[in-house]
Amino acid sequence: MSGRALPLLFLNLGGEMLYILDQRLRAQSIPGEKARKVMNDIITTMFNKKFMEELFKPQELYSKKALRTVYDRLAHASIMRLNQASMDKLYDLMTMAFKYQVLLCPRPKDILLVTFNHLDAIKDFIRDSPGILNQVDETFRQLIEVYGSLSAGEFQLIRQTLLLFFQDMHIRVSIFLKDKVQNSNGRFVLPISGPVPWGTEVPGLIRMYNRNGDEVKRTEFTTDGNYITPQREGSFDLYGDRVLKLGTNMYSVSRQVETHMSGSSKNLASHAKENVAPNPLAKEELNFLARLLGGLDIKKPGGSETGFRLNLFTTDEEEEQAALTRPEELSYKVVNIEATQDPGLRAELARIAGELEVAEPSPASSGKGEDLLALMDGL
């Protein structure tokens, strides 16, 4: 297991979440000012400096339930609210999209290009907000500093760690099914054509060498795939052409997106019960989650602001039906964290809350530290 996989997992899943929310905000004709506020608030929270510092510390991945709780808090960092069924669907779409991207990366290092594609798109969402842009650019620089010098073997370990996290998730997504890149059982179809990884050759030639390392014979063979050599490598700089299209916004064209539980996922419901039962890592997971959530600035509608509910389904009836038919074991319930019972953790959270940078102070923010701890208790 790699200790460097968590930032890539969080940022890519967060990017997919923003793609989906942007599409649904437009589909539900949410007024432009409200939609921009939602996107800006979520991105500001997501790239909070203290939150990023905690995220980039070397650490192992934790359970799907623990990470799901982080995204639940993140999605509700503004005036928008999601019902349980819509939040479940949002998380399904996020995870299946990034799983597909990790599977199709030509080489392990290209996971970094996928991440850069997400961050490039996020910067486009906030192009008129220079303060938030600076937050995202700072994360860009952290990624380049931390991951720019990693070896191919270290990236392979990161890829294996991510695939291990996704291995039991087989949710069918309508876009993938229509594009014939996903089978009816929820498993993805890997292509046998297209560009080969940068720095490699198109298959079709076998070279044989003698004991001195001299080439003595060549044999050609035919392949079933139509492979091509990439013209250039994607840019790993702050700005540049990433070349790779994985991680770009597949919702930029208006398309209806549905999710369905595959048969294999339903069969896995019994195995998912282990998430409900106590496990040896429970305390560590919740401590990890408490540290991360300590860096999140959760906002509530106040003053003249009015909140609204976002529906990821076409109608309210579809949303209600989805909530009734989803297996309970696969519906991520909110994790309870009794942070205030641990004096040490309470002090740590108070310290983190005190260091949070608030761009627009308001009279209601006087009890931010107490509000944050109350929030932790109420999760």
mmCIF file of C-alpha atoms in Angstrom:
data_model
loop_
_atom_site.group_PDB
_atom_site.id
_atom_site.type_symbol
_atom_site.label_atom_id
_atom_site.label_comp_id
_atom_site.label_asym_id
_atom_site.label_seq_id
_atom_site.Cartn_x
_atom_site.Cartn_y
_atom_site.Cartn_z
ATOM 1 C CA MET A 1 0.000 0.000 0.000
ATOM 2 C CA SER A 2 1.302 3.429 -0.947
ATOM 3 C CA GLY A 3 1.217 6.282 1.542
ATOM 4 C CA ARG A 4 1.001 8.775 -1.332
ATOM 5 C CA ALA A 5 -2.292 7.697 -2.922
ATOM 6 C CA LEU A 6 -4.721 9.677 -0.736
ATOM 7 C CA PRO A 7 -4.167 13.184 -2.237
ATOM 8 C CA LEU A 8 -4.630 11.815 -5.762
ATOM 9 C CA LEU A 9 -7.770 9.926 -4.740
ATOM 10 C CA PHE A 10 -9.286 12.950 -3.007
ATOM 11 C CA LEU A 11 -8.488 15.502 -5.724
ATOM 12 C CA ASN A 12 -9.678 13.336 -8.615
ATOM 13 C CA LEU A 13 -12.888 12.286 -6.877
ATOM 14 C CA GLY A 14 -13.431 15.929 -5.925
ATOM 15 C CA GLY A 15 -12.935 16.966 -9.543
ATOM 16 C CA GLU A 16 -15.544 14.436 -10.700
ATOM 17 C CA MET A 17 -17.927 15.674 -7.993
ATOM 18 C CA LEU A 18 -17.603 19.239 -9.289
ATOM 19 C CA TYR A 19 -18.225 18.101 -12.888
ATOM 20 C CA ILE A 20 -21.458 16.396 -11.822
ATOM 21 C CA LEU A 21 -22.664 19.252 -9.612
ATOM 22 C CA ASP A 22 -21.978 21.772 -12.385
ATOM 23 C CA GLN A 23 -24.031 19.686 -14.820
ATOM 24 C CA ARG A 24 -26.939 19.280 -12.390
ATOM 25 C CA LEU A 25 -26.934 22.977 -11.451
ATOM 26 C CA ARG A 26 -27.326 23.808 -15.137
ATOM 27 C CA ALA A 27 -29.917 21.058 -15.703
ATOM 28 C CA GLN A 28 -32.082 22.344 -12.839
ATOM 29 C CA SER A 29 -31.752 25.937 -14.086
ATOM 30 C CA ILE A 30 -30.310 27.185 -10.802
ATOM 31 C CA PRO A 31 -29.708 30.961 -11.122
ATOM 32 C CA GLY A 32 -26.177 31.756 -12.221
ATOM 33 C CA GLU A 33 -25.243 33.702 -9.095
ATOM 34 C CA LYS A 34 -26.337 30.881 -6.779
ATOM 35 C CA ALA A 35 -24.614 28.248 -8.932
ATOM 36 C CA ARG A 36 -21.336 30.200 -8.896
ATOM 37 C CA LYS A 37 -21.568 30.619 -5.133
ATOM 38 C CA VAL A 38 -22.020 26.869 -4.653
ATOM 39 C CA MET A 39 -19.050 26.024 -6.878
ATOM 40 C CA ASN A 40 -16.852 28.720 -5.332
ATOM 41 C CA ASP A 41 -17.733 27.711 -1.760
ATOM 42 C CA ILE A 42 -17.051 24.021 -2.386
ATOM 43 C CA ILE A 43 -13.766 24.675 -4.207
ATOM 44 C CA THR A 44 -12.644 27.124 -1.520
ATOM 45 C CA THR A 45 -13.342 24.503 1.150
ATOM 46 C CA MET A 46 -11.791 21.681 -0.861
ATOM 47 C CA PHE A 47 -8.502 23.560 -1.314
ATOM 48 C CA ASN A 48 -8.316 25.028 2.187
ATOM 49 C CA LYS A 49 -4.629 25.388 3.077
ATOM 50 C CA LYS A 50 -4.780 23.528 6.398
ATOM 51 C CA PHE A 51 -6.930 20.809 4.876
ATOM 52 C CA MET A 52 -4.378 20.302 2.087
ATOM 53 C CA GLU A 53 -1.539 20.131 4.620
ATOM 54 C CA GLU A 54 -3.288 17.257 6.410
ATOM 55 C CA LEU A 55 -4.141 15.574 3.112
ATOM 56 C CA PHE A 56 -0.579 15.574 1.772
ATOM 57 C CA LYS A 57 0.904 13.920 4.868
ATOM 58 C CA PRO A 58 1.971 10.341 3.969
ATOM 59 C CA GLN A 59 -0.809 8.008 5.125
ATOM 60 C CA GLU A 60 -2.672 4.905 3.995
ATOM 61 C CA LEU A 61 -6.110 4.976 2.413
ATOM 62 C CA TYR A 62 -9.040 4.388 4.736
ATOM 63 C CA SER A 63 -12.464 2.868 4.209
ATOM 64 C CA LYS A 64 -14.955 3.977 1.573
ATOM 65 C CA LYS A 65 -17.303 4.996 4.364
ATOM 66 C CA ALA A 66 -14.778 7.341 5.982
ATOM 67 C CA LEU A 67 -13.936 9.032 2.682
ATOM 68 C CA ARG A 68 -17.598 9.215 1.733
ATOM 69 C CA THR A 69 -18.221 11.218 4.918
ATOM 70 C CA VAL A 70 -15.587 13.760 3.818
ATOM 71 C CA TYR A 71 -17.381 14.252 0.477
ATOM 72 C CA ASP A 72 -20.745 14.499 2.226
ATOM 73 C CA ARG A 73 -19.352 17.401 4.282
ATOM 74 C CA LEU A 74 -17.731 18.907 1.197
ATOM 75 C CA ALA A 75 -20.898 18.758 -0.941
ATOM 76 C CA HIS A 76 -22.746 20.618 1.824
ATOM 77 C CA ALA A 77 -20.123 23.334 2.248
ATOM 78 C CA SER A 78 -22.439 25.912 0.671
ATOM 79 C CA ILE A 79 -26.162 26.723 0.450
ATOM 80 C CA MET A 80 -26.928 23.579 -1.587
ATOM 81 C CA ARG A 81 -28.318 20.418 0.019
ATOM 82 C CA LEU A 82 -28.541 16.842 -1.262
ATOM 83 C CA ASN A 83 -30.854 14.077 -0.083
ATOM 84 C CA GLN A 84 -29.350 10.704 0.852
ATOM 85 C CA ALA A 85 -30.279 9.062 -2.470
ATOM 86 C CA SER A 86 -28.785 11.910 -4.517
ATOM 87 C CA MET A 87 -25.618 11.838 -2.394
ATOM 88 C CA ASP A 88 -25.348 8.073 -2.947
ATOM 89 C CA LYS A 89 -25.714 8.556 -6.704
ATOM 90 C CA LEU A 90 -23.186 11.404 -6.702
ATOM 91 C CA TYR A 91 -20.619 9.239 -4.912
ATOM 92 C CA ASP A 92 -21.291 6.298 -7.260
ATOM 93 C CA LEU A 93 -20.691 8.470 -10.327
ATOM 94 C CA MET A 94 -17.535 9.979 -8.834
ATOM 95 C CA THR A 95 -15.964 6.673 -7.900
ATOM 96 C CA MET A 96 -16.817 4.807 -11.108
ATOM 97 C CA ALA A 97 -15.497 7.643 -13.281
ATOM 98 C CA PHE A 98 -12.147 7.771 -11.497
ATOM 99 C CA LYS A 99 -11.913 3.972 -11.393
ATOM 100 C CA TYR A 100 -12.306 3.977 -15.182
ATOM 101 C CA GLN A 101 -9.572 6.608 -15.516
ATOM 102 C CA VAL A 102 -7.128 4.689 -13.298
ATOM 103 C CA LEU A 103 -7.774 1.472 -15.238
ATOM 104 C CA LEU A 104 -7.181 3.129 -18.604
ATOM 105 C CA CYS A 105 -4.065 5.118 -17.709
ATOM 106 C CA PRO A 106 -1.449 4.092 -20.310
ATOM 107 C CA ARG A 107 1.253 4.091 -17.606
ATOM 108 C CA PRO A 108 1.047 4.573 -13.826
ATOM 109 C CA LYS A 109 2.645 8.036 -13.924
ATOM 110 C CA ASP A 110 -0.218 9.269 -16.112
ATOM 111 C CA ILE A 111 -2.462 9.270 -13.026
ATOM 112 C CA LEU A 112 -0.770 12.595 -12.337
ATOM 113 C CA LEU A 113 -1.895 13.885 -15.762
ATOM 114 C CA VAL A 114 -5.452 12.774 -14.946
ATOM 115 C CA THR A 115 -5.203 14.801 -11.731
ATOM 116 C CA PHE A 116 -3.905 17.827 -13.640
ATOM 117 C CA ASN A 117 -6.834 17.552 -16.074
ATOM 118 C CA HIS A 118 -9.222 17.731 -13.122
ATOM 119 C CA LEU A 119 -7.421 20.714 -11.619
ATOM 120 C CA ASP A 120 -7.294 22.511 -14.992
ATOM 121 C CA ALA A 121 -11.082 22.132 -15.258
ATOM 122 C CA ILE A 122 -11.584 23.283 -11.653
ATOM 123 C CA LYS A 123 -9.562 26.434 -12.426
ATOM 124 C CA ASP A 124 -11.890 27.092 -15.344
ATOM 125 C CA PHE A 125 -14.882 26.974 -12.962
ATOM 126 C CA ILE A 126 -13.327 29.745 -10.841
ATOM 127 C CA ARG A 127 -11.528 31.770 -13.524
ATOM 128 C CA ASP A 128 -13.170 34.982 -12.237
ATOM 129 C CA SER A 129 -12.081 34.401 -8.612
ATOM 130 C CA PRO A 130 -8.314 35.083 -8.347
ATOM 131 C CA GLY A 131 -8.173 34.306 -4.621
ATOM 132 C CA ILE A 132 -9.529 30.782 -5.107
ATOM 133 C CA LEU A 133 -7.346 30.329 -8.197
ATOM 134 C CA ASN A 134 -4.299 30.941 -6.012
ATOM 135 C CA GLN A 135 -5.452 28.155 -3.655
ATOM 136 C CA VAL A 136 -5.721 25.685 -6.552
ATOM 137 C CA ASP A 137 -2.362 26.768 -8.011
ATOM 138 C CA GLU A 138 -0.738 26.187 -4.616
ATOM 139 C CA THR A 139 -2.082 22.609 -4.635
ATOM 140 C CA PHE A 140 -0.761 22.246 -8.198
ATOM 141 C CA ARG A 141 2.698 23.208 -6.959
ATOM 142 C CA GLN A 142 2.454 20.756 -4.063
ATOM 143 C CA LEU A 143 1.585 17.961 -6.489
ATOM 144 C CA ILE A 144 4.537 18.806 -8.722
ATOM 145 C CA GLU A 145 6.878 18.973 -5.720
ATOM 146 C CA VAL A 146 5.696 15.737 -4.081
ATOM 147 C CA TYR A 147 5.052 13.567 -7.144
ATOM 148 C CA GLY A 148 7.355 15.036 -9.772
ATOM 149 C CA SER A 149 10.389 13.052 -8.620
ATOM 150 C CA LEU A 150 8.688 9.705 -7.880
ATOM 151 C CA SER A 151 9.944 6.640 -9.739
ATOM 152 C CA ALA A 152 7.870 4.477 -12.085
ATOM 153 C CA GLY A 153 7.773 1.818 -9.362
ATOM 154 C CA GLU A 154 6.332 4.261 -6.820
ATOM 155 C CA PHE A 155 3.623 5.322 -9.274
ATOM 156 C CA GLN A 156 2.835 1.657 -9.936
ATOM 157 C CA LEU A 157 2.349 1.138 -6.197
ATOM 158 C CA ILE A 158 0.032 4.171 -6.103
ATOM 159 C CA ARG A 159 -1.976 2.741 -9.009
ATOM 160 C CA GLN A 160 -2.260 -0.657 -7.326
ATOM 161 C CA THR A 161 -3.384 1.021 -4.086
ATOM 162 C CA LEU A 162 -6.121 2.930 -5.933
ATOM 163 C CA LEU A 163 -7.303 -0.159 -7.818
ATOM 164 C CA LEU A 164 -7.446 -2.078 -4.538
ATOM 165 C CA PHE A 165 -9.722 0.659 -3.167
ATOM 166 C CA PHE A 166 -12.040 0.354 -6.193
ATOM 167 C CA GLN A 167 -11.901 -3.393 -6.771
ATOM 168 C CA ASP A 168 -15.372 -4.311 -5.419
ATOM 169 C CA MET A 169 -17.219 -1.385 -6.996
ATOM 170 C CA HIS A 170 -19.192 -2.354 -10.115
ATOM 171 C CA ILE A 171 -21.916 0.286 -10.415
ATOM 172 C CA ARG A 172 -23.297 0.572 -13.944
ATOM 173 C CA VAL A 173 -23.242 4.113 -15.354
ATOM 174 C CA SER A 174 -25.404 4.988 -18.361
ATOM 175 C CA ILE A 175 -22.716 7.042 -20.143
ATOM 176 C CA PHE A 176 -20.239 4.154 -19.938
ATOM 177 C CA LEU A 177 -22.860 1.614 -21.039
ATOM 178 C CA LYS A 178 -23.907 3.740 -24.049
ATOM 179 C CA ASP A 179 -20.268 4.252 -25.059
ATOM 180 C CA LYS A 180 -19.747 0.475 -24.749
ATOM 181 C CA VAL A 181 -16.847 0.878 -22.328
ATOM 182 C CA GLN A 182 -18.717 -0.914 -19.520
ATOM 183 C CA ASN A 183 -20.405 -4.318 -19.548
ATOM 184 C CA SER A 184 -23.818 -5.065 -18.075
ATOM 185 C CA ASN A 185 -22.138 -6.596 -15.005
ATOM 186 C CA GLY A 186 -20.520 -3.241 -14.194
ATOM 187 C CA ARG A 187 -16.996 -4.204 -15.265
ATOM 188 C CA PHE A 188 -15.064 -1.980 -17.656
ATOM 189 C CA VAL A 189 -13.924 -2.933 -21.159
ATOM 190 C CA LEU A 190 -10.227 -2.301 -21.702
ATOM 191 C CA PRO A 191 -9.357 -1.217 -25.275
ATOM 192 C CA ILE A 192 -6.876 -3.147 -27.419
ATOM 193 C CA SER A 193 -6.187 -0.219 -29.742
ATOM 194 C CA GLY A 194 -5.003 3.363 -29.529
ATOM 195 C CA PRO A 195 -1.811 5.076 -28.341
ATOM 196 C CA VAL A 196 0.747 2.993 -26.471
ATOM 197 C CA PRO A 197 2.334 4.452 -23.313
ATOM 198 C CA TRP A 198 4.849 7.241 -23.900
ATOM 199 C CA GLY A 199 8.373 5.874 -24.228
ATOM 200 C CA THR A 200 7.252 2.434 -25.477
ATOM 201 C CA GLU A 201 7.005 0.909 -28.943
ATOM 202 C CA VAL A 202 4.034 -0.377 -30.875
ATOM 203 C CA PRO A 203 3.808 -4.176 -30.321
ATOM 204 C CA GLY A 204 4.692 -6.429 -33.245
ATOM 205 C CA LEU A 205 8.440 -7.003 -32.991
ATOM 206 C CA ILE A 206 10.496 -9.506 -30.969
ATOM 207 C CA ARG A 207 14.228 -8.888 -30.584
ATOM 208 C CA MET A 208 16.607 -11.643 -29.523
ATOM 209 C CA TYR A 209 20.043 -11.042 -27.986
ATOM 210 C CA ASN A 210 23.083 -13.162 -27.293
ATOM 211 C CA ARG A 211 24.874 -13.420 -23.961
ATOM 212 C CA ASN A 212 26.924 -10.317 -24.782
ATOM 213 C CA GLY A 213 23.819 -8.217 -25.228
ATOM 214 C CA ASP A 214 24.104 -7.986 -29.015
ATOM 215 C CA GLU A 215 20.932 -8.224 -31.081
ATOM 216 C CA VAL A 216 21.107 -11.331 -33.239
ATOM 217 C CA LYS A 217 17.603 -11.820 -34.593
ATOM 218 C CA ARG A 218 14.262 -10.061 -35.141
ATOM 219 C CA THR A 219 10.871 -11.656 -35.524
ATOM 220 C CA GLU A 220 7.690 -9.802 -36.406
ATOM 221 C CA PHE A 221 4.169 -10.831 -35.403
ATOM 222 C CA THR A 222 0.699 -9.464 -36.048
ATOM 223 C CA THR A 223 -1.580 -8.068 -33.353
ATOM 224 C CA ASP A 224 -5.357 -7.799 -33.169
ATOM 225 C CA GLY A 225 -5.159 -4.184 -32.007
ATOM 226 C CA ASN A 226 -4.543 -1.000 -33.976
ATOM 227 C CA TYR A 227 -1.786 0.604 -31.915
ATOM 228 C CA ILE A 228 -0.166 3.971 -32.584
ATOM 229 C CA THR A 229 2.817 5.818 -31.148
ATOM 230 C CA PRO A 230 1.919 9.007 -29.201
ATOM 231 C CA GLN A 231 3.297 12.142 -30.809
ATOM 232 C CA ARG A 232 4.370 13.761 -27.543
ATOM 233 C CA GLU A 233 4.245 13.361 -23.770
ATOM 234 C CA GLY A 234 1.676 15.250 -21.731
ATOM 235 C CA SER A 235 2.911 18.276 -19.790
ATOM 236 C CA PHE A 236 3.559 17.824 -16.062
ATOM 237 C CA ASP A 237 4.014 21.576 -15.566
ATOM 238 C CA LEU A 238 1.625 24.065 -13.987
ATOM 239 C CA TYR A 239 0.407 25.040 -17.464
ATOM 240 C CA GLY A 240 0.554 22.971 -20.631
ATOM 241 C CA ASP A 241 -1.099 20.440 -22.904
ATOM 242 C CA ARG A 242 -1.799 17.278 -20.916
ATOM 243 C CA VAL A 243 -2.380 15.309 -24.201
ATOM 244 C CA LEU A 244 -4.194 12.605 -22.219
ATOM 245 C CA LYS A 245 -7.971 13.149 -22.209
ATOM 246 C CA LEU A 246 -8.737 11.011 -19.155
ATOM 247 C CA GLY A 247 -9.961 13.227 -16.340
ATOM 248 C CA THR A 248 -11.558 15.871 -18.567
ATOM 249 C CA ASN A 249 -15.228 16.762 -18.112
ATOM 250 C CA MET A 250 -17.432 14.124 -19.754
ATOM 251 C CA TYR A 251 -20.538 16.077 -18.708
ATOM 252 C CA SER A 252 -19.612 19.201 -20.700
ATOM 253 C CA VAL A 253 -22.092 18.005 -23.342
ATOM 254 C CA SER A 254 -25.575 17.650 -21.886
ATOM 255 C CA ARG A 255 -26.144 13.934 -21.310
ATOM 256 C CA GLN A 256 -28.531 12.203 -18.941
ATOM 257 C CA VAL A 257 -26.587 10.057 -16.496
ATOM 258 C CA GLU A 258 -28.081 7.157 -14.570
ATOM 259 C CA THR A 259 -26.554 4.581 -12.230
ATOM 260 C CA HIS A 260 -27.714 1.024 -11.651
ATOM 261 C CA MET A 261 -26.683 -1.631 -9.181
ATOM 262 C CA SER A 262 -25.192 -4.547 -11.107
ATOM 263 C CA GLY A 263 -25.844 -8.126 -10.102
ATOM 264 C CA SER A 264 -22.284 -8.515 -8.847
ATOM 265 C CA SER A 265 -22.647 -5.407 -6.688
ATOM 266 C CA LYS A 266 -25.825 -6.751 -5.145
ATOM 267 C CA ASN A 267 -24.062 -10.007 -4.367
ATOM 268 C CA LEU A 268 -21.325 -8.012 -2.677
ATOM 269 C CA ALA A 269 -23.834 -6.428 -0.312
ATOM 270 C CA SER A 270 -23.312 -9.193 2.228
ATOM 271 C CA HIS A 271 -19.568 -8.572 2.157
ATOM 272 C CA ALA A 272 -20.150 -4.838 2.624
ATOM 273 C CA LYS A 273 -21.645 -5.545 6.050
ATOM 274 C CA GLU A 274 -18.105 -5.538 7.384
ATOM 275 C CA ASN A 275 -18.273 -1.737 7.111
ATOM 276 C CA VAL A 276 -21.051 -1.757 9.707
ATOM 277 C CA ALA A 277 -19.256 -3.997 12.176
ATOM 278 C CA PRO A 278 -16.428 -2.619 14.332
ATOM 279 C CA ASN A 279 -12.950 -3.135 12.937
ATOM 280 C CA PRO A 280 -9.440 -2.623 14.322
ATOM 281 C CA LEU A 281 -8.871 0.486 12.206
ATOM 282 C CA ALA A 282 -12.058 2.246 13.335
ATOM 283 C CA LYS A 283 -10.362 4.530 15.851
ATOM 284 C CA GLU A 284 -7.558 5.431 13.449
ATOM 285 C CA GLU A 285 -10.059 6.124 10.654
ATOM 286 C CA LEU A 286 -12.131 8.444 12.800
ATOM 287 C CA ASN A 287 -9.071 10.249 14.110
ATOM 288 C CA PHE A 288 -7.949 10.709 10.497
ATOM 289 C CA LEU A 289 -11.396 11.951 9.542
ATOM 290 C CA ALA A 290 -11.519 14.323 12.495
ATOM 291 C CA ARG A 291 -8.210 15.882 11.440
ATOM 292 C CA LEU A 292 -9.398 16.313 7.854
ATOM 293 C CA LEU A 293 -12.779 17.718 8.821
ATOM 294 C CA GLY A 294 -11.044 20.062 11.224
ATOM 295 C CA GLY A 295 -9.734 21.851 8.147
ATOM 296 C CA LEU A 296 -13.114 22.141 6.441
ATOM 297 C CA ASP A 297 -14.956 25.441 6.717
ATOM 298 C CA ILE A 298 -18.601 24.331 6.553
ATOM 299 C CA LYS A 299 -20.950 27.172 5.705
ATOM 300 C CA LYS A 300 -24.663 27.505 6.468
ATOM 301 C CA PRO A 301 -27.087 29.832 4.690
ATOM 302 C CA GLY A 302 -27.391 33.054 6.637
ATOM 303 C CA GLY A 303 -28.899 36.492 6.327
ATOM 304 C CA SER A 304 -30.579 36.964 2.957
ATOM 305 C CA GLU A 305 -29.149 33.700 1.557
ATOM 306 C CA THR A 306 -31.660 30.990 0.771
ATOM 307 C CA GLY A 307 -30.604 27.386 0.430
ATOM 308 C CA PHE A 308 -31.872 24.976 -2.198
ATOM 309 C CA ARG A 309 -31.975 21.238 -2.795
ATOM 310 C CA LEU A 310 -30.178 19.675 -5.751
ATOM 311 C CA ASN A 311 -31.614 16.464 -7.209
ATOM 312 C CA LEU A 312 -29.338 14.103 -9.150
ATOM 313 C CA PHE A 313 -32.384 12.301 -10.508
ATOM 314 C CA THR A 314 -34.806 13.476 -13.193
ATOM 315 C CA THR A 315 -37.740 13.629 -10.769
ATOM 316 C CA ASP A 316 -38.342 13.509 -7.017
ATOM 317 C CA GLU A 317 -40.181 10.213 -7.508
ATOM 318 C CA GLU A 318 -37.081 8.621 -9.068
ATOM 319 C CA GLU A 319 -34.996 9.853 -6.144
ATOM 320 C CA GLU A 320 -37.437 8.374 -3.613
ATOM 321 C CA GLN A 321 -37.521 5.059 -5.492
ATOM 322 C CA ALA A 322 -33.712 4.909 -5.591
ATOM 323 C CA ALA A 323 -33.568 5.437 -1.827
ATOM 324 C CA LEU A 324 -36.011 2.556 -1.282
ATOM 325 C CA THR A 325 -34.358 0.062 -3.633
ATOM 326 C CA ARG A 326 -30.688 0.613 -2.747
ATOM 327 C CA PRO A 327 -29.312 -2.192 -0.524
ATOM 328 C CA GLU A 328 -28.851 -0.835 2.992
ATOM 329 C CA GLU A 329 -25.334 -2.249 3.201
ATOM 330 C CA LEU A 330 -24.322 -0.201 0.136
ATOM 331 C CA SER A 331 -25.909 3.041 1.297
ATOM 332 C CA TYR A 332 -23.210 5.042 3.032
ATOM 333 C CA LYS A 333 -24.613 6.273 6.303
ATOM 334 C CA VAL A 334 -23.068 9.226 8.070
ATOM 335 C CA VAL A 335 -20.267 8.299 10.447
ATOM 336 C CA ASN A 336 -20.670 9.424 14.062
ATOM 337 C CA ILE A 337 -17.572 11.054 15.548
ATOM 338 C CA GLU A 338 -17.648 11.997 19.217
ATOM 339 C CA ALA A 339 -14.702 14.347 18.945
ATOM 340 C CA THR A 340 -15.379 16.309 22.100
ATOM 341 C CA GLN A 341 -15.021 13.227 24.320
ATOM 342 C CA ASP A 342 -11.279 13.181 23.651
ATOM 343 C CA PRO A 343 -9.670 16.252 25.293
ATOM 344 C CA GLY A 344 -6.551 15.900 23.172
ATOM 345 C CA LEU A 345 -8.519 15.712 19.942
ATOM 346 C CA ARG A 346 -10.736 18.598 21.068
ATOM 347 C CA ALA A 347 -7.677 20.778 21.595
ATOM 348 C CA GLU A 348 -6.249 19.750 18.218
ATOM 349 C CA LEU A 349 -9.495 20.591 16.427
ATOM 350 C CA ALA A 350 -9.725 23.912 18.251
ATOM 351 C CA ARG A 351 -6.181 24.714 17.135
ATOM 352 C CA ILE A 352 -6.959 23.848 13.506
ATOM 353 C CA ALA A 353 -10.201 25.826 13.615
ATOM 354 C CA GLY A 354 -8.363 28.825 15.007
ATOM 355 C CA GLU A 355 -5.900 28.735 12.126
ATOM 356 C CA LEU A 356 -8.554 28.675 9.413
ATOM 357 C CA GLU A 357 -8.346 31.655 7.086
ATOM 358 C CA VAL A 358 -11.767 33.204 6.535
ATOM 359 C CA ALA A 359 -11.987 35.366 3.427
ATOM 360 C CA GLU A 360 -15.175 37.226 4.413
ATOM 361 C CA PRO A 361 -15.577 37.520 8.196
ATOM 362 C CA SER A 362 -19.138 37.941 9.459
ATOM 363 C CA PRO A 363 -20.642 38.678 12.880
ATOM 364 C CA ALA A 364 -21.964 35.106 13.085
ATOM 365 C CA SER A 365 -18.420 33.660 12.993
ATOM 366 C CA SER A 366 -17.511 34.484 16.596
ATOM 367 C CA GLY A 367 -18.072 30.949 17.838
ATOM 368 C CA LYS A 368 -16.356 29.173 14.936
ATOM 369 C CA GLY A 369 -14.316 26.865 17.153
ATOM 370 C CA GLU A 370 -17.351 25.766 19.166
ATOM 371 C CA ASP A 371 -19.455 25.452 16.015
ATOM 372 C CA LEU A 372 -16.825 23.210 14.442
ATOM 373 C CA LEU A 373 -16.738 20.899 17.441
ATOM 374 C CA ALA A 374 -20.529 20.835 17.524
ATOM 375 C CA LEU A 375 -20.458 19.908 13.856
ATOM 376 C CA MET A 376 -18.121 17.023 14.573
ATOM 377 C CA ASP A 377 -20.487 15.724 17.258
ATOM 378 C CA GLY A 378 -23.433 16.018 14.927
ATOM 379 C CA LEU A 379 -21.949 14.050 12.019
#
